[in-house]
Amino acid sequence: MGELLKVERLQIAFRGDQGETISVEDVSFAIQPGETMAIVGESGCGKSVTSLAIMGLLGASGSIKRGYISFLDTNLTAASEQQLRKMRGSQVSMIFQEPMTSLNPVMPIGRQIEEALRLHLKSSRKEARQSAIDMLRKVGIPRPETIAKAYPHMLSGGMRQRVMIAIALICQPKLLIADEPTTALDVTIQAQIIELMQTLQAENGTAILLVTHDLGVVAAMADHVAVMYAGQIVEAADVYTLFRSPRHPYTQGLMNSIPRLDAISGGRAPAIPGQVPSLHEMPTGCRFHPRCPYAEASCRELQPELMETGDRHRVRCWLTETSEADQIAVHRDTRQKVAL
Amino acid sequence: MNETVSFLDREPAIEHKPLMQIERLSTHYPLRSALFSRRAGSVKAVDDVSLTLYEGETVGLVGESGCGKSTLGRTIIRLEPAHSGRIRFEGDDITHYTPKQLIPARMRMQMIFQDPYGSLNPRMRIGDMLAEPLLVHRLASRKDVRREVDRLLGLVGLPASAGNRYPHEFSGGQRQRIGIARALSFRPKLLVCDEPVSALDVSIQAQILNLLQDLQQELKLTYLFIAHGIGAVKQISTRVAVMYLGKIVELADTEELFRKPRHPYTQLLLNAYPPPDPALRRERARVILHGDVPSPANPPSGCRFHTRCPYAEQRCRIEEPLLTENRHAVACHYPLE
Ligand SMILES: Nc1ncnc2c1ncn2[C@@H]1O[C@H](COP(=O)(O)OP(=O)(O)OP(=O)(O)O)[C@@H](O)[C@H]1O
Ligand SMILES: Nc1ncnc2c1ncn2[C@@H]1O[C@H](COP(=O)(O)OP(=O)(O)OP(=O)(O)O)[C@@H](O)[C@H]1O
Ligand code: SF4
Ligand SMILES: [Mg+2]
Ligand SMILES: [Mg+2]
């Protein structure tokens, strides 16, 4: 089966006052039609920048320095602005992380959804209006006929996010890039939106690139997961493998810091100690080594490659190579016992 | 079981001093007839809410999207005009203060906004944005201001070099943290946190929650913590209030609320939380709340939840249940045991 989207050794840089900074380094992944791939990772690790690069929306100061992105066998890195615009209107749509930045503040939201639809489907005004209202209902907006006439500032945060979702879904794209699609939503509507995206996927074979920090959503939706840290993918695997036996120490830390419903209130959440390195002061060797409980001399000096360790399971960690990953698990068990 | 406990027992053990008293507060948004086809009325985004925030405590505020959480938060710090009711802050009735009268209180009541991008000036460098209030309100001297800005950035996990950059150069979660740093720069007493960690991954979320808890200890801060991430609410809150269609329907100590929710709505809300485990994907209880959220412009009669409540009886359609005044307060005719 051919890949729908293929990202190969992508490197992205931004020009700024302090010269150039690399925010994404050596990122490779592929998505098959109908598949859901999730990108997770700490704030600032490059998830949104990667998605914006696929859309061709890096802006004036950003650029792809190396690598390529292909969509349906077209090389997007070489595509013209016109080709990209056409692709964005009809085949790929994106739910942006911050709804207010992508909604037009002076246009009623119903109109905004209609325009998105009319852009690539030659439907009549009346049909478009009806479809827009139906879509608003599907994303759980109550009283859609009334709300369609409201302006963005009159909606609550979660309602705005759902309007954006409606705009992205109404075009029935081949690829949906969803950047934190449910952050502003409470669990009940979140469940409804997840279900809606899955229905769309089943009906139209839409592939989804899901960018999120919410491991609950990942567990509910993803087939495959890539974990990013400081601009790089540090682990990638199918969702079951990743949750059951994470191998990268960072992924393990991430899994451990999931706030738990059974935790005691007022207690402290187990954060991964230390901070994400700044783009200007990237550590040598493994980028995670200053925060890694298992770091050794080699980790400080040499940068590990993303190594294949099993069926579509890739890990960027020296310990994996020396098959000490199991040892990590042992370490972890003892640590937990000590903590008890 | 706590039914007989008097109102005074609702105060948390730490401090008995009320910082903010919200009495029968309502906030309405007009429905302009030019915009909406039907006759003009109003959206009762917050409807007759009473709540006291005690010094040093954190009250979590949860409820479905659009139920009025942000509006309540904005109204109590006077960013939105109240339709009726009263807001007392440190004993003073600030409900009708003029903008000038409000200035001293303003600094002491800050908000972390739900939409970080919309609340940051795009043309201002982060460093200048943080320095401005410090200088204007003489919270730091010209000499020290740089160090104070670096300290604030460090608190939220950003490097000092971030001060030289503009808002668009940051990721969503980084912007959210800048919003937190800005709110903290005013050294507030009361902080309304509107989804302060929703754009953050679990690890940084944990760091920020720990930071908020530390600051609370140190400075006796009081938080109204709005979030739909139940895990975070549970970790940080002393008490939790559940809102439905503009009203508080349940209010209790955090442990108690999670262990033994009494309002049918709270129970459904807690059940809908997706477990972080792909193996449970299919088994997940499908207790999605059914039915549309009714219009806040025209809420159902009696109990507002009766149109979606699995336990609703005839009485629920007619008579509005009032929030009880015990420590575990609930507004339901047939609370769960
Ligand atoms: N326009 C820009 N100019 C300069 N740097 C940028 C720009 N956009 C993003 N960056 C930087 O690139 C890095 C990656 O940002 P990105 O938005 O991809 O993070 P993210 O993984 O989506 O994080 P979050 O979870 O917080 O949204 C960050 O360090 C950010 O500061
Ligand atoms: N400026 C406004 N004009 C008219 N209606 C408004 C305005 N702001 C909010 N509303 C309405 O008031 C209600 C409550 O909105 P609010 O933003 O308080 O919800 P919320 O509980 O914070 O939701 P969310 O979790 O989605 O942020 C919604 O029905 C919303 O449409
Ligand atoms: S009062 Fe009636 S309708 Fe309302 S929550 Fe209680 S049982 Fe349900
Ligand atoms: Mg992002
Ligand atoms: Mg809100």
Tab-separated table of C-alpha atoms and ligand atoms in Angstrom, chain A residues 142-143 147 150 153-160 162 184-186, chain B residues 29-32 36 43-46 63-74 80 114 194-195 226 228 243 296, ligand 2:
chain	number	residue	atom	x	y	z
A	142	PRO	CA	-26.318	23.477	20.612
A	143	ARG	CA	-28.831	25.653	18.730
A	147	ILE	CA	-24.986	30.124	16.814
A	150	ALA	CA	-22.701	34.646	16.071
A	153	HIS	CA	-15.899	36.515	20.327
A	154	MET	CA	-19.408	35.555	21.399
A	155	LEU	CA	-18.487	31.909	21.777
A	156	SER	CA	-16.803	30.135	24.641
A	157	GLY	CA	-13.287	28.731	24.151
A	158	GLY	CA	-14.511	25.220	23.534
A	159	MET	CA	-17.204	26.367	21.107
A	160	ARG	CA	-14.580	28.185	19.011
A	162	ARG	CA	-15.442	23.100	17.641
A	184	ALA	CA	-10.311	23.324	25.139
A	185	LEU	CA	-12.968	20.660	25.375
A	186	ASP	CA	-14.372	18.901	28.361
B	29	TYR	CA	-25.098	38.784	27.503
B	30	PRO	CA	-27.691	40.574	25.401
B	31	LEU	CA	-28.971	38.837	22.316
B	32	ARG	CA	-29.167	41.649	19.822
B	36	PHE	CA	-30.378	36.913	15.924
B	43	VAL	CA	-27.952	34.615	27.485
B	44	LYS	CA	-27.811	33.971	31.210
B	45	ALA	CA	-24.211	32.829	31.148
B	46	VAL	CA	-23.938	33.002	34.948
B	63	GLY	CA	-18.386	21.785	33.732
B	64	GLU	CA	-19.152	21.339	30.058
B	65	SER	CA	-17.992	23.773	27.414
B	66	GLY	CA	-20.174	26.878	27.354
B	67	CYS	CA	-21.596	26.442	30.861
B	68	GLY	CA	-20.252	29.815	32.003
B	69	LYS	CA	-16.926	29.080	33.691
B	70	SER	CA	-14.902	31.762	31.904
B	71	THR	CA	-17.732	34.237	32.282
B	72	LEU	CA	-17.859	33.647	36.044
B	73	GLY	CA	-14.090	34.058	36.276
B	74	ARG	CA	-14.141	37.247	34.244
B	80	GLU	CA	-17.331	41.623	32.596
B	114	GLN	CA	-7.847	30.678	28.185
B	194	ASP	CA	-8.747	29.774	33.068
B	195	GLU	CA	-7.520	26.497	31.612
B	226	ILE	CA	-11.008	26.482	35.762
B	228	HIS	CA	-11.682	20.368	32.142
B	243	MET	CA	-21.282	24.145	36.940
B	296	PRO	CA	-28.710	29.336	28.260
C	2	LIG	N1	-19.364	38.256	24.444
C	2	LIG	C1	-20.371	37.383	24.433
C	2	LIG	N2	-21.541	37.674	23.801
C	2	LIG	C2	-22.573	36.805	23.800
C	2	LIG	N3	-22.526	35.584	24.377
C	2	LIG	C3	-21.402	35.237	25.006
C	2	LIG	C4	-20.261	36.102	25.068
C	2	LIG	N4	-19.278	35.472	25.764
C	2	LIG	C5	-19.778	34.259	26.113
C	2	LIG	N5	-21.056	34.113	25.657
C	2	LIG	C6	-21.915	32.930	25.865
C	2	LIG	O1	-21.988	32.653	27.257
C	2	LIG	C7	-21.974	31.240	27.496
C	2	LIG	C8	-20.884	30.890	28.488
C	2	LIG	O2	-19.604	31.150	27.903
C	2	LIG	P1	-18.240	30.901	28.702
C	2	LIG	O3	-17.147	31.417	27.826
C	2	LIG	O4	-18.351	31.456	30.058
C	2	LIG	O5	-18.197	29.315	28.765
C	2	LIG	P2	-17.109	28.337	29.408
C	2	LIG	O6	-17.768	27.561	30.506
C	2	LIG	O7	-15.884	29.082	29.756
C	2	LIG	O8	-16.841	27.330	28.211
C	2	LIG	P3	-15.459	26.704	27.639
C	2	LIG	O9	-15.149	25.533	28.499
C	2	LIG	O10	-15.860	26.266	26.251
C	2	LIG	O11	-14.436	27.773	27.628
C	2	LIG	C9	-21.850	30.584	26.120
C	2	LIG	O12	-23.133	30.158	25.731
C	2	LIG	C10	-21.342	31.690	25.218
C	2	LIG	O13	-21.836	31.533	23.905
